[in-house]
Amino acid sequence: MKTKISHIHTIKGRLHACRHHDLQCLSDLKALLEKRLLENKINASISHRVKDTDSMVYKIKRKQCKFHEICDRLGMRIIVGKVEDCYKVLHICKDSFLYGSESIKDYIISPKQNGYQSLHILINPPCSSHDQCVEVQIRTWDMHCEYLSGRASHDNYKKEKYGVEPRLNQRKTKNPKSYI
């Protein structure tokens, strides 16, 4: 049986091995989505990320699953001006990529208890390896501001759902050495 430390090193190794391909895939996907949004006259801000090691380890432990079962390891966020544009972007994703019927979540019509609103769709872009999904989150700027600092903020979500205090930011404290 692997120790926790060797398990973490295995996850880090897999993330490192995939990193270049993952970033290239996300970059290609972003360019493709920007083109499709432009064709449909939708003004949007698109960002992407690869889930960090700590989040991967925590999620694998919490869900008791394997590395390849984490569906949001790769993520893309599309922020638009109007709610109707959220649904237009969702349809562009559905028309452009493979996705499963269970892979769409509408938190706009049915917000989470903390007020979180967004559309989520898991897509399989052509650039992904090993059937790796990309979770696309689609929301308006108002929804995004609420996610960043309102009742639906990620820190408040973690605190309410898991009883976990928000991560302390070493760079923002008066005495960063107190972490050591």
Short mmCIF file of C-alpha atoms in Angstrom, two decimals:
data_model
loop_
_atom_site.label_atom_id
_atom_site.label_comp_id
_atom_site.label_asym_id
_atom_site.label_seq_id
_atom_site.Cartn_x
_atom_site.Cartn_y
_atom_site.Cartn_z
CA MET A 1 0.00 0.00 0.00
CA LYS A 2 1.34 3.42 -0.93
CA THR A 3 2.03 5.95 1.77
CA LYS A 4 0.29 9.32 1.67
CA ILE A 5 3.54 11.04 0.72
CA SER A 6 4.26 8.69 -2.18
CA HIS A 7 0.63 9.09 -3.30
CA ILE A 8 1.07 12.88 -3.34
CA HIS A 9 4.34 12.50 -5.29
CA THR A 10 2.55 10.27 -7.80
CA ILE A 11 -0.16 12.91 -8.31
CA LYS A 12 2.49 15.65 -8.63
CA GLY A 13 4.37 13.54 -11.17
CA ARG A 14 1.25 12.92 -13.25
CA LEU A 15 0.31 16.60 -13.17
CA HIS A 16 3.84 17.57 -14.18
CA ALA A 17 3.90 15.01 -17.00
CA CYS A 18 0.58 16.30 -18.37
CA ARG A 19 1.20 20.00 -17.80
CA HIS A 20 2.65 20.99 -21.19
CA HIS A 21 -0.04 19.11 -23.11
CA ASP A 22 -2.79 20.40 -20.79
CA LEU A 23 -1.75 24.03 -21.22
CA GLN A 24 -1.49 23.63 -25.00
CA CYS A 25 -4.92 21.98 -25.09
CA LEU A 26 -6.46 24.79 -23.02
CA SER A 27 -4.78 27.42 -25.20
CA ASP A 28 -6.08 25.75 -28.39
CA LEU A 29 -9.55 25.41 -26.88
CA LYS A 30 -9.56 29.07 -25.83
CA ALA A 31 -8.62 30.17 -29.38
CA LEU A 32 -11.36 27.99 -30.87
CA LEU A 33 -13.98 29.30 -28.43
CA GLU A 34 -12.91 32.92 -29.02
CA LYS A 35 -13.40 32.35 -32.76
CA ARG A 36 -16.86 30.78 -32.26
CA LEU A 37 -17.94 33.55 -29.87
CA LEU A 38 -16.76 36.22 -32.32
CA GLU A 39 -18.71 34.52 -35.14
CA ASN A 40 -21.80 34.71 -32.91
CA LYS A 41 -21.13 38.33 -31.87
CA ILE A 42 -20.72 37.43 -28.19
CA ASN A 43 -18.30 39.57 -26.21
CA ALA A 44 -16.63 37.46 -23.52
CA SER A 45 -13.62 37.09 -21.29
CA ILE A 46 -12.10 33.60 -21.31
CA SER A 47 -9.62 32.23 -18.80
CA HIS A 48 -8.36 28.74 -18.07
CA ARG A 49 -6.51 26.78 -15.42
CA VAL A 50 -5.10 23.40 -14.48
CA LYS A 51 -6.21 22.34 -10.98
CA ASP A 52 -3.31 22.66 -8.54
CA THR A 53 -1.75 19.70 -6.74
CA ASP A 54 -3.23 20.48 -3.32
CA SER A 55 -6.74 20.68 -4.76
CA MET A 56 -6.24 17.43 -6.66
CA VAL A 57 -4.96 15.59 -3.58
CA TYR A 58 -7.81 16.94 -1.45
CA LYS A 59 -10.48 16.02 -4.01
CA ILE A 60 -9.08 12.53 -4.62
CA LYS A 61 -9.01 11.92 -0.88
CA ARG A 62 -12.48 13.40 -0.26
CA LYS A 63 -14.15 11.54 -3.14
CA GLN A 64 -12.00 8.41 -2.76
CA CYS A 65 -11.42 8.29 -6.49
CA LYS A 66 -8.55 7.95 -8.93
CA PHE A 67 -6.58 10.68 -10.71
CA HIS A 68 -8.30 10.13 -14.07
CA GLU A 69 -11.76 10.35 -12.46
CA ILE A 70 -11.36 14.03 -11.57
CA CYS A 71 -13.47 15.78 -14.20
CA ASP A 72 -12.51 19.36 -13.41
CA ARG A 73 -8.71 18.98 -13.54
CA LEU A 74 -8.81 21.26 -16.57
CA GLY A 75 -11.09 24.26 -16.36
CA MET A 76 -12.20 27.14 -18.51
CA ARG A 77 -14.27 30.13 -17.42
CA ILE A 78 -16.24 32.24 -19.86
CA ILE A 79 -17.69 35.50 -18.56
CA VAL A 80 -20.30 37.36 -20.59
CA GLY A 81 -22.48 40.45 -20.17
CA LYS A 82 -25.99 39.00 -20.16
CA VAL A 83 -27.71 35.86 -18.90
CA GLU A 84 -29.03 35.09 -22.39
CA ASP A 85 -25.42 35.06 -23.61
CA CYS A 86 -24.61 32.37 -21.03
CA TYR A 87 -27.10 30.07 -22.74
CA LYS A 88 -25.83 31.03 -26.21
CA VAL A 89 -22.30 30.07 -25.11
CA LEU A 90 -23.63 26.79 -23.69
CA HIS A 91 -25.21 25.98 -27.06
CA ILE A 92 -21.97 26.84 -28.86
CA CYS A 93 -20.16 24.37 -26.57
CA LYS A 94 -22.82 21.71 -27.17
CA ASP A 95 -22.64 22.21 -30.95
CA SER A 96 -18.84 22.22 -31.03
CA PHE A 97 -17.73 19.44 -28.69
CA LEU A 98 -18.62 16.00 -27.42
CA TYR A 99 -20.34 16.01 -24.03
CA GLY A 100 -22.45 13.67 -21.95
CA SER A 101 -26.11 14.28 -21.12
CA GLU A 102 -25.20 14.20 -17.41
CA SER A 103 -22.43 16.74 -17.90
CA ILE A 104 -24.50 19.94 -17.88
CA LYS A 105 -25.40 21.70 -14.65
CA ASP A 106 -27.56 24.81 -14.65
CA TYR A 107 -26.89 26.77 -11.48
CA ILE A 108 -28.49 29.86 -13.03
CA ILE A 109 -32.02 28.44 -13.00
CA SER A 110 -31.27 26.43 -9.83
CA PRO A 111 -28.61 28.33 -7.84
CA LYS A 112 -26.71 26.58 -5.07
CA GLN A 113 -27.84 27.31 -1.50
CA ASN A 114 -25.17 29.99 -1.10
CA GLY A 115 -26.44 31.84 -4.19
CA TYR A 116 -23.75 30.55 -6.59
CA GLN A 117 -24.86 30.88 -10.20
CA SER A 118 -23.16 29.57 -13.33
CA LEU A 119 -23.61 27.07 -16.13
CA HIS A 120 -21.22 24.12 -16.12
CA ILE A 121 -20.58 21.74 -19.00
CA LEU A 122 -17.98 19.00 -19.25
CA ILE A 123 -16.67 18.81 -22.79
CA ASN A 124 -14.20 16.56 -24.57
CA PRO A 125 -12.24 18.86 -26.88
CA PRO A 126 -10.30 17.24 -29.72
CA CYS A 127 -6.99 18.23 -28.11
CA SER A 128 -7.62 16.39 -24.83
CA SER A 129 -5.69 13.23 -24.11
CA HIS A 130 -7.08 10.05 -22.58
CA ASP A 131 -10.65 11.35 -22.78
CA GLN A 132 -9.76 14.14 -20.33
CA CYS A 133 -12.73 16.45 -19.89
CA VAL A 134 -12.56 20.20 -19.58
CA GLU A 135 -15.06 21.80 -17.23
CA VAL A 136 -16.38 25.00 -18.79
CA GLN A 137 -18.04 27.47 -16.43
CA ILE A 138 -20.19 30.14 -18.06
CA ARG A 139 -21.47 33.15 -16.11
CA THR A 140 -22.15 36.88 -16.26
CA TRP A 141 -19.92 39.54 -14.74
CA ASP A 142 -22.45 40.04 -11.92
CA MET A 143 -22.38 36.32 -11.13
CA HIS A 144 -18.59 36.37 -11.24
CA CYS A 145 -18.39 39.31 -8.79
CA GLU A 146 -20.71 37.43 -6.43
CA TYR A 147 -18.45 34.36 -6.79
CA LEU A 148 -15.35 36.42 -6.00
CA SER A 149 -16.53 38.38 -3.00
CA GLY A 150 -20.19 37.86 -2.23
CA ARG A 151 -22.17 35.24 -0.37
CA ALA A 152 -21.36 32.75 -3.16
CA SER A 153 -17.60 33.28 -2.88
CA HIS A 154 -15.46 30.15 -3.07
CA ASP A 155 -14.08 30.74 0.45
CA ASN A 156 -17.59 30.99 1.92
CA TYR A 157 -18.62 27.88 -0.04
CA LYS A 158 -15.72 25.87 1.43
CA LYS A 159 -16.47 27.14 4.92
CA GLU A 160 -20.20 26.32 4.70
CA LYS A 161 -19.85 22.96 2.96
CA TYR A 162 -16.78 21.52 4.69
CA GLY A 163 -16.24 23.70 7.75
CA VAL A 164 -12.89 24.67 6.26
CA GLU A 165 -11.53 28.14 6.83
CA PRO A 166 -10.41 29.96 3.68
CA ARG A 167 -6.77 29.41 2.77
CA LEU A 168 -4.51 31.95 4.32
CA ASN A 169 -2.51 33.94 1.83
CA GLN A 170 1.07 34.20 3.00
CA ARG A 171 1.77 37.16 0.71
CA LYS A 172 -1.07 39.24 2.19
CA THR A 173 -0.12 38.94 5.85
CA LYS A 174 1.94 41.37 7.89
CA ASN A 175 4.26 38.59 8.99
CA PRO A 176 4.65 35.99 6.21
CA LYS A 177 7.32 34.15 8.20
CA SER A 178 4.64 33.16 10.72
CA TYR A 179 3.70 30.38 8.27
CA ILE A 180 7.09 28.75 8.58
#
